[in-house]
Amino acid sequence: MAAAIGVRSDYTSADLRGFARRSGDADQVRRLLAVALILDGGSRSEAAKIAGVTLQIVRDWVLRFNDGGPDGLATRKAPGRASILNDEQRARLAEIVEAGPIPAAHGVVRWRLADLALWVWDEFELSVTRHTLGRELRAMGYRKLSARPRHRGQKRDDIVDFKTSAPVSGANQAAAPRGTPIELWWQDEARIGQQTKLTRRWAKRGTRPSAPKDQRRSSAWLFGAICPAEGKAAGIVMPRCNSEAMSMHLEEIAFHVAPGAHAVLLLDQAGWHGSAELVVPPNITLMPLPPRCPELNPVENVWQFMRDNWLSNRIFKSYDDIVDHCCFAWNKLVDQPWRIMSIGMRQWAHGY
C-alpha cells in the first residue's frame, strides 16, 4: 500500500472552513470540508465517507490542495477532445472566412461548412466533418449572421475618418456659445407600409412557417431621432417625406433638447435634409454623414428592432391603421430609455 501523502500545513482547518463559507461552488465546498477534516486529525477513510467518494479521490484532492491551495480544489472544466487544427491552421481558416469565397475559384458565393471542410482538405490534407468544423468556428468566435447591405460605391476611408473626427468636429460646428452642453442626436426616416417584412420565427426543423403578407401599398413615413446618451427620442408620422415634414420633425427634436443645451443632429444626405426650404431651429446644428454609409446611423438599428418586434407579420387595414401602429411602436420605444441607450450607443461617438 502506498504511503499517505502529507497535507500542507500553511492553512488551518478553520481557514478552509472559512473558504467553504464564502465559496459558491458546491463541489469545492465538499472538497474543502473533507481536507479540513483531515487537518483536524480525522482519517482519510472518514473524509471519503463524509464526502461520498473513494479513498483514491480523496488522495487526488490532497494533491490538488498541496499544489494550488484552496483554489486548487475549485471545479475545473474538462479539457475535452484536442483540436484537429493547430493555431497556424486556425489563423489561415479565419483569414479565408473573413475574406469570403471567390465565386470563380470556389464555385460558391458564401461559405458553407461543406465548402470550408473541402478547403481544409485541399489546404492541409486534413479530413474534418461539418459538425467538427462548426464547433471549431464557434470556438473561434464565428456565428452565421445575416449580412448587412453595403453600397457598392461606399468608401471605407470615409467611415474611418468620420468616426475619428465626428465628436470633435460636431462640437466645433455647433452654433452655440462656448461651454454650452452638447447633445448628440441621430435622425432617419422609415417607410412603414402594408407590405410588411416577414421575420424569422421558431419552428420545427424541416418545416417552413407561414406569416401573413399583404399586397396593398398604403404606407406612412416614420421620422425618428434618438439621443442615446440621454435615452431620449423624438418622432412624428407623416404621409410623405419632404422638406416640410422634415422641418416639423426638427421642431419636435428641438422640443426634446434639454433647456440650455444644443443638439448636433447627425443624418444622411437625403435631398430634403439639405433643402433651402428646410427650417432649422436655433438649438440644432445639422451634421451630414458620409455618403452611402447608413451603418454609421444607429437609427437604422432602431428600425430593424421595431420591425422585428412590433411592426412585421401584420396586416394593416388602412392608412390610419398604419399610423396608429407606428405611434404605438414609437411610444413604446420612448418608454424604454435603456433600450435606446443599448441600441444607439457607439464607442466612437460617446467614448465609453
Coordinates of C-alpha atoms in Angstrom, one line a residue:
M1 CA 0.0 0.0 0.0
A2 CA 1.3 3.4 -0.9
A3 CA 2.3 5.8 1.9
A4 CA -0.2 8.5 2.8
I5 CA 0.7 11.9 1.3
G6 CA 1.2 14.7 3.8
V7 CA -1.1 17.7 3.7
R8 CA 0.4 21.2 3.5
S9 CA 0.2 23.0 6.9
D10 CA 0.1 26.7 5.9
Y11 CA -3.7 26.6 6.1
T12 CA -5.6 25.5 9.2
S13 CA -8.9 23.7 9.2
A14 CA -10.6 26.9 10.3
D15 CA -9.1 28.7 7.2
L16 CA -10.6 26.0 4.9
R17 CA -14.0 26.2 6.5
G18 CA -13.9 30.0 6.1
F19 CA -13.1 29.5 2.4
A20 CA -16.0 27.0 2.2
R21 CA -18.5 29.5 3.6
R22 CA -17.5 32.1 1.0
S23 CA -17.4 29.7 -2.0
G24 CA -20.3 29.5 -4.4
D25 CA -19.0 26.2 -5.8
A26 CA -20.8 23.3 -4.1
D27 CA -18.2 20.7 -5.2
Q28 CA -15.3 22.9 -4.0
V29 CA -17.1 23.3 -0.6
R30 CA -17.3 19.5 -0.3
R31 CA -13.5 19.1 -1.1
L32 CA -12.5 21.9 1.3
L33 CA -14.5 20.3 4.2
A34 CA -13.0 16.9 3.5
V35 CA -9.5 18.3 3.7
A36 CA -10.4 20.3 6.8
L37 CA -11.5 17.1 8.5
I38 CA -8.0 15.6 7.7
L39 CA -6.3 18.7 9.1
D40 CA -8.3 18.2 12.3
G41 CA -6.8 14.8 12.7
G42 CA -9.5 12.7 11.1
S43 CA -8.7 9.7 9.0
R44 CA -8.9 9.8 5.2
S45 CA -11.4 7.0 5.3
E46 CA -13.7 9.2 7.4
A47 CA -13.2 12.1 4.9
A48 CA -14.1 9.8 2.0
K49 CA -17.2 8.5 3.8
I50 CA -18.4 12.0 4.6
A51 CA -17.7 13.3 1.0
G52 CA -19.3 10.2 -0.6
V53 CA -16.2 9.4 -2.6
T54 CA -13.4 6.8 -2.7
L55 CA -10.0 7.0 -0.9
Q56 CA -8.3 7.5 -4.3
I57 CA -10.4 10.6 -5.0
V58 CA -9.6 12.0 -1.5
R59 CA -5.9 11.4 -2.4
D60 CA -6.3 13.4 -5.6
W61 CA -7.9 16.2 -3.6
V62 CA -5.0 16.3 -1.2
L63 CA -2.6 16.5 -4.2
R64 CA -4.6 19.4 -5.7
F65 CA -4.7 21.2 -2.4
N66 CA -1.0 20.8 -1.9
D67 CA -0.3 22.1 -5.4
G68 CA -2.8 25.1 -5.5
G69 CA -4.2 25.6 -2.0
P70 CA -8.0 26.2 -1.7
D71 CA -8.2 27.5 -5.3
G72 CA -6.7 24.1 -6.4
L73 CA -9.9 22.5 -5.2
A74 CA -12.2 24.6 -7.4
T75 CA -14.2 22.7 -10.0
R76 CA -12.3 22.7 -13.3
K77 CA -13.7 22.4 -16.8
A78 CA -12.9 19.2 -18.6
P79 CA -10.3 19.8 -21.3
G80 CA -12.3 17.9 -23.9
R81 CA -11.0 16.5 -27.1
A82 CA -7.9 18.0 -28.6
S83 CA -8.5 20.3 -31.6
I84 CA -7.8 18.9 -35.0
L85 CA -6.4 22.2 -36.2
N86 CA -3.3 23.9 -34.8
D87 CA -3.0 27.6 -34.1
E88 CA -1.5 28.4 -37.5
Q89 CA -4.2 26.4 -39.4
R90 CA -6.9 28.2 -37.4
A91 CA -5.4 31.5 -38.3
R92 CA -5.5 30.6 -42.0
L93 CA -9.1 29.4 -41.6
A94 CA -10.0 32.7 -40.0
E95 CA -8.4 34.6 -43.0
I96 CA -10.4 32.6 -45.6
V97 CA -13.7 33.0 -43.6
E98 CA -13.1 36.8 -43.3
A99 CA -12.2 37.2 -47.0
G100 CA -15.1 35.2 -48.2
P101 CA -15.2 32.9 -51.3
I102 CA -14.2 33.9 -54.8
P103 CA -17.1 32.6 -56.9
A104 CA -14.9 32.0 -60.0
A105 CA -12.4 30.0 -57.9
H106 CA -14.5 28.3 -55.2
G107 CA -17.8 28.0 -57.1
V108 CA -20.0 29.5 -54.3
V109 CA -20.9 33.0 -53.2
R110 CA -21.0 32.2 -49.4
W111 CA -19.1 29.7 -47.3
R112 CA -21.0 26.6 -46.2
L113 CA -19.4 24.2 -43.7
A114 CA -19.1 21.6 -46.5
D115 CA -17.2 24.1 -48.6
L116 CA -14.8 25.0 -45.7
A117 CA -14.3 21.3 -45.0
L118 CA -13.2 20.8 -48.6
W119 CA -10.9 23.8 -48.3
V120 CA -9.3 22.4 -45.2
W121 CA -8.6 19.1 -47.1
D122 CA -7.2 20.9 -50.1
E123 CA -5.1 23.2 -47.9
F124 CA -3.9 20.9 -45.1
E125 CA -4.9 17.4 -46.2
L126 CA -7.0 17.1 -43.0
S127 CA -10.3 15.3 -43.1
V128 CA -12.8 17.1 -40.9
T129 CA -16.6 16.7 -40.7
R130 CA -19.0 19.6 -41.0
H131 CA -20.0 19.2 -37.3
T132 CA -16.5 19.3 -36.1
L133 CA -15.6 22.3 -38.3
G134 CA -18.7 24.0 -37.0
R135 CA -17.5 23.6 -33.4
E136 CA -14.1 24.9 -34.4
L137 CA -15.6 28.0 -35.9
R138 CA -17.9 28.6 -32.9
A139 CA -14.8 28.3 -30.6
M140 CA -13.1 30.9 -32.7
G141 CA -16.0 33.3 -32.1
Y142 CA -17.8 32.9 -35.5
R143 CA -21.5 32.6 -35.9
K144 CA -23.7 32.5 -39.0
L145 CA -25.1 36.1 -39.2
S146 CA -27.3 38.0 -41.6
A147 CA -25.2 40.3 -43.8
R148 CA -26.0 44.0 -43.9
P149 CA -26.3 45.6 -47.4
R150 CA -23.3 47.7 -48.3
H151 CA -23.4 50.2 -51.2
R152 CA -21.1 49.3 -54.0
G153 CA -19.8 52.9 -54.1
Q154 CA -19.0 53.1 -50.4
K155 CA -15.5 54.3 -49.5
R156 CA -14.1 52.6 -46.3
D157 CA -11.8 55.6 -45.6
D158 CA -14.8 57.8 -45.3
I159 CA -16.2 55.8 -42.4
V160 CA -12.8 55.6 -40.5
D161 CA -12.2 59.3 -41.0
F162 CA -15.7 60.2 -39.9
K163 CA -15.6 58.1 -36.7
T164 CA -12.3 59.7 -35.8
S165 CA -13.4 63.3 -36.3
A166 CA -17.2 63.3 -35.8
P167 CA -17.4 64.0 -32.0
V168 CA -14.8 66.8 -32.1
S169 CA -16.0 68.4 -35.3
G170 CA -19.6 68.2 -34.3
A171 CA -19.0 70.1 -31.1
N172 CA -16.9 72.7 -33.0
Q173 CA -19.6 73.1 -35.7
A174 CA -22.4 73.6 -33.1
A175 CA -23.8 77.2 -33.4
A176 CA -23.7 77.7 -29.6
P177 CA -21.6 79.7 -27.1
R178 CA -18.6 78.0 -25.6
G179 CA -19.5 75.9 -22.6
T180 CA -22.9 75.0 -23.9
P181 CA -23.8 71.4 -23.2
I182 CA -23.9 69.4 -26.5
E183 CA -26.3 66.5 -27.1
L184 CA -25.6 64.1 -30.0
W185 CA -28.7 63.1 -31.9
W186 CA -29.2 60.8 -34.9
Q187 CA -32.1 61.1 -37.3
D188 CA -33.6 58.9 -40.1
E189 CA -36.9 58.0 -41.8
A190 CA -38.5 54.7 -42.3
R191 CA -41.4 53.8 -44.7
I192 CA -43.9 51.6 -42.9
G193 CA -46.5 50.1 -45.3
Q194 CA -49.0 47.3 -45.8
Q195 CA -46.3 45.2 -47.4
T196 CA -44.6 44.3 -44.2
K197 CA -41.4 42.4 -43.6
L198 CA -41.6 38.7 -42.6
T199 CA -39.3 37.9 -39.7
R200 CA -37.6 34.8 -38.5
R201 CA -39.6 32.6 -36.1
W202 CA -39.2 29.4 -34.1
A203 CA -40.4 26.3 -36.0
K204 CA -39.7 22.6 -36.2
R205 CA -36.7 21.7 -38.2
G206 CA -37.6 20.7 -41.8
T207 CA -40.7 22.9 -41.9
R208 CA -41.3 26.4 -43.2
P209 CA -43.6 28.5 -41.1
S210 CA -46.0 30.9 -42.7
A211 CA -46.9 34.5 -41.8
P212 CA -49.5 37.0 -43.2
K213 CA -48.3 39.1 -46.2
D214 CA -50.3 42.0 -47.7
Q215 CA -50.1 43.0 -51.3
R216 CA -51.6 46.5 -50.9
R217 CA -49.4 49.6 -51.0
S218 CA -50.6 52.2 -48.5
S219 CA -47.8 53.5 -46.4
A220 CA -46.6 56.2 -44.0
W221 CA -43.3 57.7 -43.1
L222 CA -42.0 57.4 -39.6
F223 CA -39.5 60.2 -38.8
G224 CA -37.3 59.2 -35.8
A225 CA -34.4 60.7 -33.9
I226 CA -32.6 59.4 -30.8
C227 CA -30.2 60.8 -28.3
P228 CA -28.6 57.6 -26.9
A229 CA -26.5 59.2 -24.2
E230 CA -29.7 60.6 -22.6
G231 CA -32.1 57.8 -23.6
K232 CA -34.3 60.3 -25.4
A233 CA -36.2 60.0 -28.7
A234 CA -38.4 62.3 -30.8
G235 CA -40.6 61.1 -33.7
I236 CA -43.5 62.0 -35.9
V237 CA -45.5 60.1 -38.5
M238 CA -46.1 61.8 -41.9
P239 CA -47.9 60.9 -45.1
R240 CA -44.9 61.9 -47.3
C241 CA -41.2 62.6 -47.0
N242 CA -40.2 66.1 -47.9
S243 CA -38.7 69.4 -46.6
E244 CA -42.0 70.4 -44.9
A245 CA -42.2 67.1 -43.0
M246 CA -38.5 67.3 -42.1
S247 CA -39.0 70.9 -40.7
M248 CA -41.8 69.6 -38.5
H249 CA -39.6 66.8 -37.3
L250 CA -36.8 69.3 -36.4
E251 CA -39.3 71.2 -34.3
E252 CA -40.1 68.0 -32.5
I253 CA -36.4 67.3 -31.8
A254 CA -35.8 70.9 -30.7
F255 CA -38.6 70.5 -28.1
H256 CA -36.9 67.4 -26.6
V257 CA -33.4 69.0 -26.3
A258 CA -32.6 69.9 -22.7
P259 CA -33.0 73.6 -21.8
G260 CA -29.8 75.5 -22.3
A261 CA -28.3 72.6 -24.4
H262 CA -27.5 72.4 -28.1
A263 CA -28.1 69.4 -30.3
V264 CA -25.8 68.2 -33.0
L265 CA -28.0 66.1 -35.3
L266 CA -26.3 63.5 -37.5
L267 CA -28.3 62.5 -40.6
D268 CA -27.8 61.2 -44.1
Q269 CA -27.5 63.4 -47.2
A270 CA -31.1 63.0 -48.4
G271 CA -32.3 65.9 -50.6
W272 CA -34.9 67.1 -48.0
H273 CA -32.1 67.2 -45.3
G274 CA -30.2 69.9 -47.2
S275 CA -33.0 71.7 -48.9
A276 CA -33.1 75.6 -48.9
E277 CA -36.7 75.3 -47.7
L278 CA -35.7 73.5 -44.5
V279 CA -36.3 75.4 -41.3
V280 CA -33.6 74.5 -38.7
P281 CA -34.3 75.5 -35.1
P282 CA -31.6 77.6 -33.4
N283 CA -30.8 74.9 -30.8
I284 CA -29.9 72.3 -33.6
T285 CA -26.9 72.0 -35.8
L286 CA -27.1 69.6 -38.7
M287 CA -24.1 67.3 -39.4
P288 CA -24.3 65.2 -42.5
L289 CA -23.0 61.6 -42.5
P290 CA -20.6 60.5 -45.3
P291 CA -22.5 59.3 -48.5
R292 CA -23.6 55.7 -48.8
C293 CA -22.7 54.9 -45.2
P294 CA -26.0 54.1 -43.4
E295 CA -24.2 51.8 -40.9
L296 CA -22.9 54.9 -39.2
N297 CA -26.5 55.8 -38.2
P298 CA -27.8 53.8 -35.1
V299 CA -31.4 54.8 -36.1
E300 CA -31.1 52.1 -38.8
N301 CA -30.8 49.6 -35.9
V302 CA -33.8 51.1 -34.2
W303 CA -35.9 50.5 -37.4
Q304 CA -34.7 46.9 -37.5
F305 CA -35.6 46.3 -33.9
M306 CA -39.1 47.9 -34.3
R307 CA -39.9 45.9 -37.4
D308 CA -38.7 42.6 -35.9
N309 CA -40.7 43.1 -32.7
W310 CA -43.7 45.3 -33.3
L311 CA -44.3 46.2 -37.0
S312 CA -43.8 43.0 -39.0
N313 CA -46.0 40.0 -39.7
R314 CA -49.1 42.2 -39.6
I315 CA -52.0 43.1 -41.9
F316 CA -52.7 46.9 -41.8
K317 CA -56.3 47.6 -42.6
S318 CA -55.8 51.2 -43.8
Y319 CA -53.5 54.2 -43.7
D320 CA -54.9 55.2 -40.3
D321 CA -54.2 51.7 -39.0
I322 CA -50.6 52.1 -40.1
V323 CA -50.3 55.5 -38.3
D324 CA -51.8 54.0 -35.2
H325 CA -49.3 51.1 -35.1
C326 CA -46.4 53.4 -35.9
C327 CA -47.3 55.7 -33.0
F328 CA -47.8 52.7 -30.7
A329 CA -44.4 51.3 -31.6
W330 CA -42.6 54.6 -31.3
N331 CA -44.2 55.5 -28.0
K332 CA -43.3 52.0 -26.7
L333 CA -39.6 52.7 -27.6
V334 CA -39.7 56.1 -25.9
D335 CA -40.9 54.4 -22.7
Q336 CA -37.8 52.2 -22.7
P337 CA -34.8 54.7 -22.5
W338 CA -32.5 51.8 -21.6
R339 CA -33.4 50.2 -25.0
I340 CA -32.5 53.4 -26.8
M341 CA -29.1 53.5 -25.0
S342 CA -28.4 49.8 -25.7
I343 CA -29.2 50.1 -29.4
G344 CA -27.8 53.6 -30.0
M345 CA -24.6 54.0 -28.0
R346 CA -21.4 54.0 -30.1
Q347 CA -17.9 53.9 -28.8
W348 CA -16.5 56.1 -31.5
A349 CA -19.1 58.8 -30.7
H350 CA -19.7 58.5 -27.0
G351 CA -16.2 57.3 -25.9
Y352 CA -17.5 54.6 -23.5

